Coordinates of C-alpha atoms in Angstrom, one line a residue:
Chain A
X1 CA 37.3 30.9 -2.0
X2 CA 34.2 33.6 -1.7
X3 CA 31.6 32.8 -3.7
X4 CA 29.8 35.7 -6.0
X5 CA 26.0 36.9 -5.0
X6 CA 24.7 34.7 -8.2
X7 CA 26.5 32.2 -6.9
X8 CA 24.9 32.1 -3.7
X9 CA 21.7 32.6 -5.5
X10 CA 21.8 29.4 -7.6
X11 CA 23.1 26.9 -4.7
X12 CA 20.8 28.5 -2.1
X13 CA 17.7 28.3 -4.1
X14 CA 18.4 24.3 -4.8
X15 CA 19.4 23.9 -1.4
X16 CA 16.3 25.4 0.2
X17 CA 14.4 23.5 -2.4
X18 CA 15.8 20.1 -1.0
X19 CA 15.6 21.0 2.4
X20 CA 11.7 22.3 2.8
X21 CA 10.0 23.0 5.7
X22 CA 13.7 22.7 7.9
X23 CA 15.3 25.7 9.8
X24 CA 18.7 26.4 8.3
X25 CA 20.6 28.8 10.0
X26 CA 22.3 32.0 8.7
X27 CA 25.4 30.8 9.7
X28 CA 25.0 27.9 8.1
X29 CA 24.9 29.5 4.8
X30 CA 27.5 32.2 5.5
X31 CA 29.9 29.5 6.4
X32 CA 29.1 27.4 3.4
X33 CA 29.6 30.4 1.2
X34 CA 32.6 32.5 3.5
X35 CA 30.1 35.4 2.9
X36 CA 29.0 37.8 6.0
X37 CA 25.7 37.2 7.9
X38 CA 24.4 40.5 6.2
X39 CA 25.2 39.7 2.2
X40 CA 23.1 35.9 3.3
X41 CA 20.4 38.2 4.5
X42 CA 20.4 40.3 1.6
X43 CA 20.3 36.7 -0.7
X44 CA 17.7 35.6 1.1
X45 CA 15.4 38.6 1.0
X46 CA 16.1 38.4 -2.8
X47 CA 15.3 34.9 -3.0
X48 CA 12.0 35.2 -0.4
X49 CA 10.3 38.3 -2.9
X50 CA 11.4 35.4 -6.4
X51 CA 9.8 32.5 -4.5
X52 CA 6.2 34.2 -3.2
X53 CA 6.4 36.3 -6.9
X54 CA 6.8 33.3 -8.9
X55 CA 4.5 30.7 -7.0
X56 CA 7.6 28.5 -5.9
X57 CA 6.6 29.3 -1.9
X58 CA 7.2 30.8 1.0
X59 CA 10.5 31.9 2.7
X60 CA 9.8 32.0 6.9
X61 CA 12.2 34.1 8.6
X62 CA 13.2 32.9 12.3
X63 CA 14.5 35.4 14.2
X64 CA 17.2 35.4 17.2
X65 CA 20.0 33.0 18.1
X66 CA 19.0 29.8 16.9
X67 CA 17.0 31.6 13.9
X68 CA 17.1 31.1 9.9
X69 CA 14.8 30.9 7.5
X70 CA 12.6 27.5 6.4
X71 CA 11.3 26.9 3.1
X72 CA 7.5 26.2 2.9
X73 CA 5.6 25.1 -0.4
X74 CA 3.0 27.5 -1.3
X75 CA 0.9 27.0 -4.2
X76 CA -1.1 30.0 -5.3
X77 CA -4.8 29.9 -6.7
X78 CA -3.4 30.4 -10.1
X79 CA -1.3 27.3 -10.3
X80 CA -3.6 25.3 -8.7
X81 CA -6.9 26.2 -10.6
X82 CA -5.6 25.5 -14.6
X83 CA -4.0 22.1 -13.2
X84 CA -7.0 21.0 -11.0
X85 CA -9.3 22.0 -14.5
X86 CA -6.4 19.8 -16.8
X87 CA -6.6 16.5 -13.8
X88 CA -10.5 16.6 -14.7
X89 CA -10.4 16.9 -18.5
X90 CA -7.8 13.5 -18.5
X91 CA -10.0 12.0 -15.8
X92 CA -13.3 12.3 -18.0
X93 CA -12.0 10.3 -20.5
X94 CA -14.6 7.5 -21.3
X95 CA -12.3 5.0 -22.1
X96 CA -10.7 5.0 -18.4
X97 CA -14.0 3.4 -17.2
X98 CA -13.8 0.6 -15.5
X99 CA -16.6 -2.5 -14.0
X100 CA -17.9 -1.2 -10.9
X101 CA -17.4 2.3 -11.6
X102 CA -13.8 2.4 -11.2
X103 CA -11.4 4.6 -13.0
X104 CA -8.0 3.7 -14.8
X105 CA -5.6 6.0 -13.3
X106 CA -2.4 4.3 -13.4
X107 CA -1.1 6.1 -16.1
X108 CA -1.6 9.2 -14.6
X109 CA -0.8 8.0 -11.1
X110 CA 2.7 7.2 -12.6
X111 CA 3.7 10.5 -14.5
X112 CA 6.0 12.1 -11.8
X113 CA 5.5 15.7 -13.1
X114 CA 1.3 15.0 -12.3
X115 CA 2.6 13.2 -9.1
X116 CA 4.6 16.1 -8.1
X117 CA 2.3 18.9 -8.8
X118 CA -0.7 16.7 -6.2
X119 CA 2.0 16.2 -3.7
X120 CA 2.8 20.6 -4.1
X121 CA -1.4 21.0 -3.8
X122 CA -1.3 18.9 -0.9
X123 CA 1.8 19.6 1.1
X124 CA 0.7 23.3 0.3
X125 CA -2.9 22.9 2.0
X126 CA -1.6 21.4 4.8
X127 CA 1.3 24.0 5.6
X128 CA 0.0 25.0 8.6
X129 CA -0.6 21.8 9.6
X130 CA 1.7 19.8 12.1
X131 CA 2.4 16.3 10.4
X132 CA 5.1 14.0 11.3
X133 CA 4.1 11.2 9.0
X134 CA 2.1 10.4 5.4
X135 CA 0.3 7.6 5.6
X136 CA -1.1 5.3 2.4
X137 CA -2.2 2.2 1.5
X138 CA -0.4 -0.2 -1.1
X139 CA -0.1 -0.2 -3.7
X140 CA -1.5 2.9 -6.0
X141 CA -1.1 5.7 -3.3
X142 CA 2.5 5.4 -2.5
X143 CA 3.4 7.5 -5.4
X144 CA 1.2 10.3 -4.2
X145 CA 2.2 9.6 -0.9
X146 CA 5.9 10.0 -1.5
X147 CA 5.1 12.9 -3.2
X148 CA 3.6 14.9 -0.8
X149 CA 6.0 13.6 2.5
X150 CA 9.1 15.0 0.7
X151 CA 7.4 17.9 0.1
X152 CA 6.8 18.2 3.5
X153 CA 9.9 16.5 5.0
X154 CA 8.7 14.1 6.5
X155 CA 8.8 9.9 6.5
X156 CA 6.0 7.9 4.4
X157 CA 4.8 4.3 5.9
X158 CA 2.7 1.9 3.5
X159 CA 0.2 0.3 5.1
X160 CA -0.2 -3.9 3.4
X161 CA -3.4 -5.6 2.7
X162 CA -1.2 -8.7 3.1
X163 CA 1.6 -9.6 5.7
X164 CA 5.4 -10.0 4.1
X165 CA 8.6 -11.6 5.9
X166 CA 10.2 -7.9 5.0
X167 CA 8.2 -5.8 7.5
X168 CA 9.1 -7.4 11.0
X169 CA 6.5 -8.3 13.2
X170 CA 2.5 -6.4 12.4
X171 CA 0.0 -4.7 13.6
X172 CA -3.5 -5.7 11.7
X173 CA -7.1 -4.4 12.2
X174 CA -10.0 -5.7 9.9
X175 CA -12.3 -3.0 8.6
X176 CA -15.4 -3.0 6.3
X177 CA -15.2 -2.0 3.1
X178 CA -17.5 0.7 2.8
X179 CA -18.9 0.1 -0.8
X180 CA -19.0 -3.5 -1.0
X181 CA -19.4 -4.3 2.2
X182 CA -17.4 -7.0 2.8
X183 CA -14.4 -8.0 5.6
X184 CA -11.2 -6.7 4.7
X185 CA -7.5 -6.9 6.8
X186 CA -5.0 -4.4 6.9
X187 CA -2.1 -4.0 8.5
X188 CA 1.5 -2.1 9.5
X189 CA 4.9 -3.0 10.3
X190 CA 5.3 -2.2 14.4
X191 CA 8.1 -0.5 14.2
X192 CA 7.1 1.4 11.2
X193 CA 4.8 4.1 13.6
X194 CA 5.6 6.3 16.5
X195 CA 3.2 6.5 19.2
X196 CA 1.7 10.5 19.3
X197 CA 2.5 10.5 15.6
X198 CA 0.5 13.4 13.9
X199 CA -0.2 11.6 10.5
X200 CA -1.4 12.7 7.3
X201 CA -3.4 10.0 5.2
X202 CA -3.4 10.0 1.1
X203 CA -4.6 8.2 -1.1
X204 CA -5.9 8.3 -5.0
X205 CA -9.2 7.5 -4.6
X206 CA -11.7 7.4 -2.3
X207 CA -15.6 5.8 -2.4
X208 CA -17.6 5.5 0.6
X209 CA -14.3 5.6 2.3
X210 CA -13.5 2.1 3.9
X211 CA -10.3 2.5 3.2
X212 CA -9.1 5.5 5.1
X213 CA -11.8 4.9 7.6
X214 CA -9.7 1.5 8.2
X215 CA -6.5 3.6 8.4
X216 CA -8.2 5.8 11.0
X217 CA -9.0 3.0 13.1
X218 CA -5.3 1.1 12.6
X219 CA -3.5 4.8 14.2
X220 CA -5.6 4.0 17.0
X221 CA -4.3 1.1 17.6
X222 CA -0.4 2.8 16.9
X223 CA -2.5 5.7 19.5
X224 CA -1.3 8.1 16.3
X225 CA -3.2 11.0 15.5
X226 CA -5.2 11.8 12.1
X227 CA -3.8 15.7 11.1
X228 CA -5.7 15.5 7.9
X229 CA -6.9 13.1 4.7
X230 CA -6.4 14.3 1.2
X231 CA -7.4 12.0 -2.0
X232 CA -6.9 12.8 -5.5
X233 CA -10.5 12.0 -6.6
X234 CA -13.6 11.2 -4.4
X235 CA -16.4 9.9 -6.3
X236 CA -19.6 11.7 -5.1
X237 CA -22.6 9.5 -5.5
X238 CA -22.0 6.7 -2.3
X239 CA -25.2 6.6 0.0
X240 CA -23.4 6.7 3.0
X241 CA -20.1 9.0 3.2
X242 CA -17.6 7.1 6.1
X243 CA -15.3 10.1 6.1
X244 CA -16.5 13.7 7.0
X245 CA -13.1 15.7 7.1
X246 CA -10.9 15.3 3.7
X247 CA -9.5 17.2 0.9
X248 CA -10.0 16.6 -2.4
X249 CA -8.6 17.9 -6.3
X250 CA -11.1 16.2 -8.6
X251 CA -14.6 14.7 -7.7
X252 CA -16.4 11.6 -9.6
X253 CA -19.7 13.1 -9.9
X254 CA -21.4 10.5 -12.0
X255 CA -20.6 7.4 -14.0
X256 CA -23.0 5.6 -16.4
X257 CA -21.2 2.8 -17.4
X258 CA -24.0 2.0 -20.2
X259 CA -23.3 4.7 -21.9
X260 CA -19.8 5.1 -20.9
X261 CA -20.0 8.8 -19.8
X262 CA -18.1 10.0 -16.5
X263 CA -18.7 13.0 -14.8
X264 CA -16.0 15.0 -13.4
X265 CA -16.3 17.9 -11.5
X266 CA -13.7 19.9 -9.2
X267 CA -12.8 18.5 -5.6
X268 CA -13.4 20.5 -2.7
X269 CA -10.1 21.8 -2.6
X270 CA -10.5 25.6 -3.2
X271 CA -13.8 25.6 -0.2
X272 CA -10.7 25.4 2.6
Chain B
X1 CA 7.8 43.8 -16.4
X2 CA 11.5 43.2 -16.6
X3 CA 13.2 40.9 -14.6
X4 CA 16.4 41.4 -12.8
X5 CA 19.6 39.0 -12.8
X6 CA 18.9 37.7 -9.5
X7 CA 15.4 36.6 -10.2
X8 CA 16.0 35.2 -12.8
X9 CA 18.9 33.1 -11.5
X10 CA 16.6 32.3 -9.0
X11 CA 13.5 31.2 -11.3
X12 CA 15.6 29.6 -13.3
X13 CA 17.5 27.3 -11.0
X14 CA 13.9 26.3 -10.2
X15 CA 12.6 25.9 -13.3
X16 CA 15.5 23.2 -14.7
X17 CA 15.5 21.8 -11.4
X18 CA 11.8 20.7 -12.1
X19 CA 12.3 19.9 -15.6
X20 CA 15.4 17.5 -15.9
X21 CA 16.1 16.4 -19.3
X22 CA 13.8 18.3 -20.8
X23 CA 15.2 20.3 -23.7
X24 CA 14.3 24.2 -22.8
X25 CA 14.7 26.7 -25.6
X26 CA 16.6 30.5 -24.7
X27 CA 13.5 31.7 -26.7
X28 CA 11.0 30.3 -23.7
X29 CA 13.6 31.7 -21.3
X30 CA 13.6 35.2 -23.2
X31 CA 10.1 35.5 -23.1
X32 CA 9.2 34.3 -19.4
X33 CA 11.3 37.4 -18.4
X34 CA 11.1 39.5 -21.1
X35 CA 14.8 39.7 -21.6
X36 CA 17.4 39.3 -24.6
X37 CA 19.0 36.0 -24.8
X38 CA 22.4 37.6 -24.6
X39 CA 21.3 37.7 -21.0
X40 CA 19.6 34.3 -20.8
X41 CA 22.9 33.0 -21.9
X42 CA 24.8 35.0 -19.5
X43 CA 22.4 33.8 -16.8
X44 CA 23.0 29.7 -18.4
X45 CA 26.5 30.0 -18.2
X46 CA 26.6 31.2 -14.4
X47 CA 24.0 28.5 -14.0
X48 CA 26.3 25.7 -15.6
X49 CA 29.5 26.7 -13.7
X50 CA 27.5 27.1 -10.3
X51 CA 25.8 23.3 -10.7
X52 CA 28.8 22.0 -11.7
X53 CA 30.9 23.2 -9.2
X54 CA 28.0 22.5 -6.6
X55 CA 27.8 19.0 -7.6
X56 CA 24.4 19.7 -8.5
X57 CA 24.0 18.5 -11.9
X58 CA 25.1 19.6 -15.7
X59 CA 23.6 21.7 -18.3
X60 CA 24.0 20.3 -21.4
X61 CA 23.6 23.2 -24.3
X62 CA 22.4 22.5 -27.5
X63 CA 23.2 24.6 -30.4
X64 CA 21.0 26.0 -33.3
X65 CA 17.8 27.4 -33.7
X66 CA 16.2 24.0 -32.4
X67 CA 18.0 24.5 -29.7
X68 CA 18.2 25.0 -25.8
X69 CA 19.5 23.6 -22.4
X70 CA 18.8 20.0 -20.7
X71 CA 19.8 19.6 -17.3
X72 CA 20.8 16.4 -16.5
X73 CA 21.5 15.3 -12.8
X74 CA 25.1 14.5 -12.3
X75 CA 26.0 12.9 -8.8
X76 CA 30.0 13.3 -8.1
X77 CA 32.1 10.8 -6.4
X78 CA 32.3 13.2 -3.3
X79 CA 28.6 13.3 -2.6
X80 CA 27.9 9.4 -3.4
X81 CA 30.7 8.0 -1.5
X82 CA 30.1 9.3 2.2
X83 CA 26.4 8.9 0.9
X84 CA 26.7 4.7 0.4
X85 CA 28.9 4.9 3.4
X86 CA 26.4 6.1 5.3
X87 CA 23.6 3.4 4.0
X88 CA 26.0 0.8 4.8
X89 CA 26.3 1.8 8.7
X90 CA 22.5 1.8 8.4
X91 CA 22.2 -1.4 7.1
X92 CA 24.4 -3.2 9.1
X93 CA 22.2 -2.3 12.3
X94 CA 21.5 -6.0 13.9
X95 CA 17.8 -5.1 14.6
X96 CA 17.1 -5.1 11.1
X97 CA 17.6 -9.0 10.6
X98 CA 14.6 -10.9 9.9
X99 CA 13.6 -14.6 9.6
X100 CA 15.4 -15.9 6.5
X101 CA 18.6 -13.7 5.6
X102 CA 15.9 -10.5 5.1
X103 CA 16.5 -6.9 5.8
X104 CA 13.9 -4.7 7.5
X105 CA 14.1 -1.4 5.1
X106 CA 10.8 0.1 5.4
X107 CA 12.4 2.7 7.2
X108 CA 15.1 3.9 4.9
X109 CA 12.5 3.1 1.9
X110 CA 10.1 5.5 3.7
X111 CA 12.8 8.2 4.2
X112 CA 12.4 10.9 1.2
X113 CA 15.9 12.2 2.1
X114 CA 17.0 9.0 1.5
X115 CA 15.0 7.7 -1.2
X116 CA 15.5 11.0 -2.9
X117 CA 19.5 10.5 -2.9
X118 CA 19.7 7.3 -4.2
X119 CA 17.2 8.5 -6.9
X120 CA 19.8 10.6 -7.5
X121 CA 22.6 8.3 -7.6
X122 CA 20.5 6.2 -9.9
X123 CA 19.5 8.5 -12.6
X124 CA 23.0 10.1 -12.5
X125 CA 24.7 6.6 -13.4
X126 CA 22.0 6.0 -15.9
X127 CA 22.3 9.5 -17.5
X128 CA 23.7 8.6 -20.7
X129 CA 21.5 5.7 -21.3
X130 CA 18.1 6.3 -23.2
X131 CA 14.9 5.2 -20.7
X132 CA 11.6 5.8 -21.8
X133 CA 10.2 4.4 -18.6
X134 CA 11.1 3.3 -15.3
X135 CA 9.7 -0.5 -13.6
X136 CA 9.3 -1.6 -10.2
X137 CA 7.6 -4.4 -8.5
X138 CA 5.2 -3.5 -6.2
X139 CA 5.4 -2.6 -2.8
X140 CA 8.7 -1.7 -1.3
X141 CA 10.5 -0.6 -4.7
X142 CA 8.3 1.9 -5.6
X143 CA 9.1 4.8 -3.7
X144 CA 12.9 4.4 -5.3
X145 CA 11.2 3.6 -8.8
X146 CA 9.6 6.9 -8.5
X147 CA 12.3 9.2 -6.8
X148 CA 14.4 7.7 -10.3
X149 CA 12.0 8.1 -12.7
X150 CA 11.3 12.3 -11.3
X151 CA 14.8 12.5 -11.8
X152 CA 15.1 11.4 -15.5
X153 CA 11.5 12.9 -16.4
X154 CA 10.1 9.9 -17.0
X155 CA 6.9 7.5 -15.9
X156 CA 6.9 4.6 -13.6
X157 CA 5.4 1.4 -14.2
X158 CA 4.1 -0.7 -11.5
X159 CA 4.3 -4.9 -11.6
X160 CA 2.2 -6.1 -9.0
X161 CA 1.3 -9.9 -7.8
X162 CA -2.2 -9.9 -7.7
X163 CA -4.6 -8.5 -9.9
X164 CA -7.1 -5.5 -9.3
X165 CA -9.8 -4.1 -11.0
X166 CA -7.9 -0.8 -11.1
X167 CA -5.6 -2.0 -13.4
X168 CA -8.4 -2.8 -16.4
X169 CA -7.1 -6.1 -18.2
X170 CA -3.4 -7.6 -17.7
X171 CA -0.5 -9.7 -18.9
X172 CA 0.6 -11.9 -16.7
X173 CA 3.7 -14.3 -16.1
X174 CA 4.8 -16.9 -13.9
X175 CA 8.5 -17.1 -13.0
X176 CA 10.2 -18.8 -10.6
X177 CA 11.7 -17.4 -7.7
X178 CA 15.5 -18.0 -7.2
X179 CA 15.9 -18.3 -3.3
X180 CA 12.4 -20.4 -2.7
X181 CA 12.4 -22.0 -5.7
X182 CA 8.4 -21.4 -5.8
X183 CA 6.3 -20.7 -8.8
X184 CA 4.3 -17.1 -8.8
X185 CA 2.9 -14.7 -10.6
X186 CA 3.7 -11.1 -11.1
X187 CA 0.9 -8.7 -14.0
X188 CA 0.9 -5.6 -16.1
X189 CA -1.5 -3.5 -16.7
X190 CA -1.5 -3.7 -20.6
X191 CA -2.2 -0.4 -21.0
X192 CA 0.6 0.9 -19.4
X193 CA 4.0 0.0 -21.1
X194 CA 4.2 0.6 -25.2
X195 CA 5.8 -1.9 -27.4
X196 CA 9.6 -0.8 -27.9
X197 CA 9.5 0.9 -24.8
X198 CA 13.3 1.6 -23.3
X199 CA 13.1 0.3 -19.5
X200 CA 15.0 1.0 -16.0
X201 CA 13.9 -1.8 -13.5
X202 CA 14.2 -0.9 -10.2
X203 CA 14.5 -2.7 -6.7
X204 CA 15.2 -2.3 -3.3
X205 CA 16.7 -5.8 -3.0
X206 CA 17.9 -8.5 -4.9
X207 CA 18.8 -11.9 -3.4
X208 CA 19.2 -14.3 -6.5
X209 CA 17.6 -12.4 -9.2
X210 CA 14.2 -14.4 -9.5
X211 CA 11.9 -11.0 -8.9
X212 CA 14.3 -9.1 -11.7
X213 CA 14.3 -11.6 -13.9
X214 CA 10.5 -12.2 -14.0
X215 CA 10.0 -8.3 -14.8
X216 CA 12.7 -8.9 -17.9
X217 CA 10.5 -11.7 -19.1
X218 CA 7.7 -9.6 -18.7
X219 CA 9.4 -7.0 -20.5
X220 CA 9.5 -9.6 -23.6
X221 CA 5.7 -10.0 -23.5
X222 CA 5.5 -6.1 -24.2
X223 CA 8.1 -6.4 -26.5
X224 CA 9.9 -3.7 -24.4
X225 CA 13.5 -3.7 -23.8
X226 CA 15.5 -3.5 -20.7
X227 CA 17.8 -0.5 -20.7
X228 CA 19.3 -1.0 -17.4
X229 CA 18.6 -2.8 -13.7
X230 CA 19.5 -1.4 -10.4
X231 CA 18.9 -2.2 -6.8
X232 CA 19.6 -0.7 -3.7
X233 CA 20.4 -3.6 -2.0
X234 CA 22.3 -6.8 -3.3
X235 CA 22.9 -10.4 -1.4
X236 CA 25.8 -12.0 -2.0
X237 CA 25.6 -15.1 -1.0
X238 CA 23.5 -16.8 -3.6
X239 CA 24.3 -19.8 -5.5
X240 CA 23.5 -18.7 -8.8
X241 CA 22.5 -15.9 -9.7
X242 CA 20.2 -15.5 -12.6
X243 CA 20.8 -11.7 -14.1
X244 CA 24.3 -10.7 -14.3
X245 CA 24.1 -6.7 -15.4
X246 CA 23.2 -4.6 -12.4
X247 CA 24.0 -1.7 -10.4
X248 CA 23.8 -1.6 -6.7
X249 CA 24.8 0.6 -4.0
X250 CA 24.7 -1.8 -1.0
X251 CA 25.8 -5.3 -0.6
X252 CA 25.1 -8.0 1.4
X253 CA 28.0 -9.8 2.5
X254 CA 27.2 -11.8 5.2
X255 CA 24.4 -12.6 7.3
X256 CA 24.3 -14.8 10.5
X257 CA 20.8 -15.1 11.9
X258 CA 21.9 -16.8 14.9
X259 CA 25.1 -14.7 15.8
X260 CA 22.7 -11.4 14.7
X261 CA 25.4 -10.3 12.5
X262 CA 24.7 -8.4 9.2
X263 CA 28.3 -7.8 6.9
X264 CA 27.5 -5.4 4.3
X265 CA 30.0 -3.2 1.8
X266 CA 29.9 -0.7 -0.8
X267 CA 27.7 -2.1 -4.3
X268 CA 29.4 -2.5 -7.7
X269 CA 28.6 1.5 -7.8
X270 CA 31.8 2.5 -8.4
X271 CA 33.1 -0.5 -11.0
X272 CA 30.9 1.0 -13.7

């Protein structure tokens, strides 16, 4: 059976979607569809100009023998500027105020569509980036986390504040906490980490920045590389920053919990 | 500007893609591309016939001026069987064994291509059934939890064993566990599941039921209901075990720490 052009359109367009950042070969297509090399090319070239128009991504065209084409998430300015503006409106909601100047996100942090638009921001800013892994820290990251590795094809591990019989034998480093100061353990299942590994660390909030800076330290002792750090919201007023080099969509400005007012400014996402 | 057929197949196959049982009217169609919706239901019915014959989901139409399309994800027998085969093989790797009849999964649970799928498989055998909201306990579930709940456009709600300021105040339970036989806790954040609420608990393994069961008692102090339970991973070998209505994909059949055998077979999957 041949399959029509719209045919190929539809089932090409989810399976690039599924398959993003991975080279797929002409041939694979034009044996999956019994269609010649040239009608894929003319598909694809149709499907390339729909995906950069529309804000879906980018289509990469390999040339030569062992060419294709790989799918790339691309988020344009104009998708990412309205949503980044919405995340801040929701966030500046007084009653998400918690003691200590925390916010309630977990509401937010569990709506997939929000979850999936992040993980687009992020797996779009890094693009260009080489990452083998996403890296988080249980328990209110992982969604994010997931989010972002599938977007970018790539494995998540969840680093544990506490050791279970399910993750094998660990690795754990103790770091301080960088607002409160104190001692804090975390640590990763051995086998969960290649050496060399190019990792990208996420997470949904960062303060001072104990947190990643203890994840930093633990792919030193995997001798894994940091390719980047991206949080959902930073909150700006820390006196001492731990982490120099991050991305972020929304930034904690100020927070008087007396009067329950929170200030919520954009991250430093569009100064890349 | 008009668009042509092909971009629009394209876009579209995007757009319900992202938006799974979402109820999308011809009109919104019509307008994104400026186009009668004799076309747009030219464009559907390709659409249908393509995902249907793809095995990638179904388009439900819904007559009337209310009316509209819902995709739904629809996982055929030819795509989930070589798909649990292949989890089986993985499971049944000897290196995975751990102290006390355990599985080491981070890997798989870490795998978006993976996790992805049997999100798939999940919301496809659950798409019938009304869920308002999709729980997991934290840590290892979650990433399934969530690849389910993007699937049936819903949020995820995370129990977790200890309590954190993030969460603002709690309801708490104590169950008791049905392999150890202890007494613990597991807490939800009360702001994050409404009273009436339809629920999908999800895990990545269940040994007697102890963990499951404590989230359905749980469910009762929200005065939410439980619409369905599924796990990737089920033990067999349990002397009694405490919830009796569950899907799974993988079993445990036998496990023999000292010969470092693992049996595993197919889950009740296809007995539903």
């Amino acid at each position: 059976m041949k399959f029509r052009r719209s045919e190929r359109l539809i089932d090409m367009t989810n399976y690039l979607l599924e398959h993003p950042r991975q080279l797929v070969s002409l041939t694979f297509f034009s044996e999956r569809y019994k269609s010649a090399k040239s009608s894929i090319s003319e598909d694809l070239a149709i499907i390339k100009e729909t995906f950069e128009q529309r804000g879906i991504g980018t289509l990469q065209t390999v040339p030569g023998a062992a060419g294709g084409v790989k799918f790339q998430i691309k988020v344009t300015d104009e998708e990412a500027k309205p949503f980044i503006t919405e995340l801040c409106e929701q966030m500046a909601s007084p009653d998400r105020l918690l003691p200590g100047g925390y916010l309630f996100m977990t509401d937010i942090l569990g709506d997939p569509s929000i979850v999936k638009r992040v993980g687009r921001l992020f797996a779009s800013a890094f693009a260009e980036t080489q990452i083998d892994v996403v890296m988080t820290v249980a328990t209110k990251g992982i969604s994010l986390a997931y989010a972002v590795a599938s977007y970018l094809n790539v494995p998540v591990v969840i680093v544990r504040r506490d050791s279970k019989v399910t993750e094998g034998s660990t690795v754990s480093i103790n770091y301080v906490s960088g607002s409160t100061k104190r001692i804090q353990t975390m640590l990763l299942s051995k086998r969960s980490l290649a050496e060399g590994s190019k990792v990208l660390i996420v997470d949904d909030f960062m303060k001072a920045g104990g947190t990643v800076n203890g994840m930093v330290s633990l792919l030193e002792e995997f001798k894994a590389h940091v390719a980047g750090i991206a949080v959902l919201v930073e909150a700006e007023k820390t006196e001492e920053r731990l982490v120099d080099e991050y991305l972020s969509l929304v930034r904690l400005s100020d927070v008087d919990e007396k009067e329950k007012k929170i200030k919520v400014s954009e991250g430093n996402y569009f100064n890349k």
